[in-house]
Amino acid sequence: TGEVGQPLTLLISHRDKYDNLVLAASIDSLASYSVKTSGPSQVAWEVVNVGDGSAEVRLVGKRAGQYQVSVLQHGVPLLGSPLAASLVAAPPSEATCLTSLTGAVFEDASTLVT
């Protein structure tokens, strides 16, 4: 679960058949990874090399709701992909909120509250 407008991070790690972490020298080429999503809005994404043989997929959605996320390498879905992700609405912020009043009729300016 993540918050709208904030990065939701998924970890990609390489493991051997015994579930031991394999320290990939270059985590292949980051360009070999791609992300496909479906949900209420488009999702921006990037893949970042963490430096320990793993990589992070960082996703940022613009609308709250349920998403399906597929992480692929060379066009092939990674184990555990697709997965469900949920984004919740960010709490309101005075800096980004816009308040408007529509349909009000004032007969006298003294009735306005300041």
PDB file of N, CA and C in Angstrom, residues 16-52:
ATOM      1  N   ASP A  16      19.553 -17.629  -5.880  1.00  0.00           N
ATOM      2  CA  ASP A  16      19.828 -18.931  -6.484  1.00  0.00           C
ATOM      3  C   ASP A  16      18.733 -19.919  -6.082  1.00  0.00           C
ATOM      4  N   LYS A  17      18.870 -21.169  -6.527  1.00  0.00           N
ATOM      5  CA  LYS A  17      17.827 -22.164  -6.256  1.00  0.00           C
ATOM      6  C   LYS A  17      17.693 -22.496  -4.774  1.00  0.00           C
ATOM      7  N   TYR A  18      18.668 -22.078  -3.947  1.00  0.00           N
ATOM      8  CA  TYR A  18      18.597 -22.303  -2.497  1.00  0.00           C
ATOM      9  C   TYR A  18      18.125 -21.055  -1.754  1.00  0.00           C
ATOM     10  N   ASP A  19      17.671 -20.055  -2.513  1.00  0.00           N
ATOM     11  CA  ASP A  19      17.158 -18.797  -1.984  1.00  0.00           C
ATOM     12  C   ASP A  19      18.245 -17.898  -1.394  1.00  0.00           C
ATOM     13  N   ASN A  20      19.496 -18.114  -1.800  1.00  0.00           N
ATOM     14  CA  ASN A  20      20.594 -17.240  -1.373  1.00  0.00           C
ATOM     15  C   ASN A  20      20.654 -16.038  -2.306  1.00  0.00           C
ATOM     16  N   LEU A  21      20.895 -14.874  -1.746  1.00  0.00           N
ATOM     17  CA  LEU A  21      21.033 -13.669  -2.545  1.00  0.00           C
ATOM     18  C   LEU A  21      22.262 -13.782  -3.436  1.00  0.00           C
ATOM     19  N   VAL A  22      22.097 -13.528  -4.718  1.00  0.00           N
ATOM     20  CA  VAL A  22      23.190 -13.539  -5.679  1.00  0.00           C
ATOM     21  C   VAL A  22      23.542 -12.088  -5.962  1.00  0.00           C
ATOM     22  N   LEU A  23      24.780 -11.737  -5.680  1.00  0.00           N
ATOM     23  CA  LEU A  23      25.211 -10.363  -5.895  1.00  0.00           C
ATOM     24  C   LEU A  23      25.576 -10.180  -7.356  1.00  0.00           C
ATOM     25  N   ALA A  24      24.601  -9.743  -8.126  1.00  0.00           N
ATOM     26  CA  ALA A  24      24.827  -9.504  -9.554  1.00  0.00           C
ATOM     27  C   ALA A  24      25.712  -8.281  -9.698  1.00  0.00           C
ATOM     28  N   ALA A  25      26.727  -8.387 -10.508  1.00  0.00           N
ATOM     29  CA  ALA A  25      27.698  -7.292 -10.659  1.00  0.00           C
ATOM     30  C   ALA A  25      27.032  -6.016 -11.147  1.00  0.00           C
ATOM     31  N   SER A  26      26.116  -6.137 -12.072  1.00  0.00           N
ATOM     32  CA  SER A  26      25.507  -4.929 -12.647  1.00  0.00           C
ATOM     33  C   SER A  26      23.988  -4.965 -12.587  1.00  0.00           C
ATOM     34  N   ILE A  27      23.427  -5.967 -11.882  1.00  0.00           N
ATOM     35  CA  ILE A  27      21.984  -6.218 -11.885  1.00  0.00           C
ATOM     36  C   ILE A  27      21.477  -6.185 -13.324  1.00  0.00           C
ATOM     37  N   ASP A  28      22.254  -6.825 -14.183  1.00  0.00           N
ATOM     38  CA  ASP A  28      22.040  -6.791 -15.629  1.00  0.00           C
ATOM     39  C   ASP A  28      22.057  -5.327 -16.052  1.00  0.00           C
ATOM     40  N   SER A  29      21.362  -5.025 -17.052  1.00  0.00           N
ATOM     41  CA  SER A  29      21.237  -3.634 -17.471  1.00  0.00           C
ATOM     42  C   SER A  29      19.883  -3.154 -16.969  1.00  0.00           C
ATOM     43  N   LEU A  30      19.868  -2.022 -16.307  1.00  0.00           N
ATOM     44  CA  LEU A  30      18.595  -1.495 -15.818  1.00  0.00           C
ATOM     45  C   LEU A  30      17.615  -1.284 -16.963  1.00  0.00           C
ATOM     46  N   ALA A  31      18.142  -1.073 -18.156  1.00  0.00           N
ATOM     47  CA  ALA A  31      17.280  -0.891 -19.325  1.00  0.00           C
ATOM     48  C   ALA A  31      16.546  -2.175 -19.701  1.00  0.00           C
ATOM     49  N   SER A  32      16.994  -3.330 -19.169  1.00  0.00           N
ATOM     50  CA  SER A  32      16.325  -4.591 -19.492  1.00  0.00           C
ATOM     51  C   SER A  32      15.015  -4.763 -18.725  1.00  0.00           C
ATOM     52  N   TYR A  33      14.763  -3.881 -17.746  1.00  0.00           N
ATOM     53  CA  TYR A  33      13.536  -3.967 -16.949  1.00  0.00           C
ATOM     54  C   TYR A  33      12.473  -3.030 -17.506  1.00  0.00           C
ATOM     55  N   SER A  34      11.236  -3.459 -17.415  1.00  0.00           N
ATOM     56  CA  SER A  34      10.115  -2.609 -17.777  1.00  0.00           C
ATOM     57  C   SER A  34       8.975  -2.881 -16.804  1.00  0.00           C
ATOM     58  N   VAL A  35       8.040  -1.951 -16.743  1.00  0.00           N
ATOM     59  CA  VAL A  35       6.911  -2.054 -15.828  1.00  0.00           C
ATOM     60  C   VAL A  35       5.632  -1.791 -16.606  1.00  0.00           C
ATOM     61  N   LYS A  36       4.644  -2.640 -16.392  1.00  0.00           N
ATOM     62  CA  LYS A  36       3.313  -2.444 -16.968  1.00  0.00           C
ATOM     63  C   LYS A  36       2.330  -2.357 -15.817  1.00  0.00           C
ATOM     64  N   THR A  37       1.429  -1.397 -15.893  1.00  0.00           N
ATOM     65  CA  THR A  37       0.440  -1.230 -14.826  1.00  0.00           C
ATOM     66  C   THR A  37      -0.949  -1.077 -15.427  1.00  0.00           C
ATOM     67  N   SER A  38      -1.941  -1.432 -14.633  1.00  0.00           N
ATOM     68  CA  SER A  38      -3.328  -1.115 -14.966  1.00  0.00           C
ATOM     69  C   SER A  38      -3.989  -0.634 -13.685  1.00  0.00           C
ATOM     70  N   GLY A  39      -4.835   0.352 -13.814  1.00  0.00           N
ATOM     71  CA  GLY A  39      -5.499   0.926 -12.648  1.00  0.00           C
ATOM     72  C   GLY A  39      -6.149   2.242 -12.994  1.00  0.00           C
ATOM     73  N   PRO A  40      -6.521   3.011 -11.975  1.00  0.00           N
ATOM     74  CA  PRO A  40      -7.269   4.250 -12.192  1.00  0.00           C
ATOM     75  C   PRO A  40      -6.505   5.370 -12.894  1.00  0.00           C
ATOM     76  N   SER A  41      -5.179   5.321 -12.918  1.00  0.00           N
ATOM     77  CA  SER A  41      -4.408   6.366 -13.592  1.00  0.00           C
ATOM     78  C   SER A  41      -3.101   5.785 -14.117  1.00  0.00           C
ATOM     79  N   GLN A  42      -2.428   6.561 -14.941  1.00  0.00           N
ATOM     80  CA  GLN A  42      -1.105   6.150 -15.385  1.00  0.00           C
ATOM     81  C   GLN A  42      -0.153   6.226 -14.199  1.00  0.00           C
ATOM     82  N   VAL A  43       0.878   5.410 -14.246  1.00  0.00           N
ATOM     83  CA  VAL A  43       1.855   5.353 -13.163  1.00  0.00           C
ATOM     84  C   VAL A  43       3.232   5.651 -13.736  1.00  0.00           C
ATOM     85  N   ALA A  44       3.921   6.612 -13.140  1.00  0.00           N
ATOM     86  CA  ALA A  44       5.314   6.876 -13.513  1.00  0.00           C
ATOM     87  C   ALA A  44       6.188   5.864 -12.782  1.00  0.00           C
ATOM     88  N   TRP A  45       7.256   5.404 -13.426  1.00  0.00           N
ATOM     89  CA  TRP A  45       8.117   4.407 -12.788  1.00  0.00           C
ATOM     90  C   TRP A  45       9.564   4.609 -13.205  1.00  0.00           C
ATOM     91  N   GLU A  46      10.447   4.119 -12.359  1.00  0.00           N
ATOM     92  CA  GLU A  46      11.870   4.069 -12.666  1.00  0.00           C
ATOM     93  C   GLU A  46      12.472   2.875 -11.947  1.00  0.00           C
ATOM     94  N   VAL A  47      13.557   2.341 -12.514  1.00  0.00           N
ATOM     95  CA  VAL A  47      14.302   1.257 -11.891  1.00  0.00           C
ATOM     96  C   VAL A  47      15.663   1.821 -11.507  1.00  0.00           C
ATOM     97  N   VAL A  48      16.038   1.623 -10.231  1.00  0.00           N
ATOM     98  CA  VAL A  48      17.257   2.213  -9.694  1.00  0.00           C
ATOM     99  C   VAL A  48      18.138   1.110  -9.123  1.00  0.00           C
ATOM    100  N   ASN A  49      19.431   1.110  -9.476  1.00  0.00           N
ATOM    101  CA  ASN A  49      20.388   0.156  -8.932  1.00  0.00           C
ATOM    102  C   ASN A  49      20.686   0.541  -7.484  1.00  0.00           C
ATOM    103  N   VAL A  50      20.455  -0.390  -6.550  1.00  0.00           N
ATOM    104  CA  VAL A  50      20.693  -0.120  -5.132  1.00  0.00           C
ATOM    105  C   VAL A  50      22.180  -0.227  -4.809  1.00  0.00           C
ATOM    106  N   GLY A  51      22.910  -1.040  -5.569  1.00  0.00           N
ATOM    107  CA  GLY A  51      24.350  -1.140  -5.379  1.00  0.00           C
ATOM    108  C   GLY A  51      24.803  -2.403  -4.672  1.00  0.00           C
ATOM    109  N   ASP A  52      23.879  -3.205  -4.169  1.00  0.00           N
ATOM    110  CA  ASP A  52      24.248  -4.441  -3.471  1.00  0.00           C
ATOM    111  C   ASP A  52      23.838  -5.675  -4.275  1.00  0.00           C
TER     112      ASP A  52
END
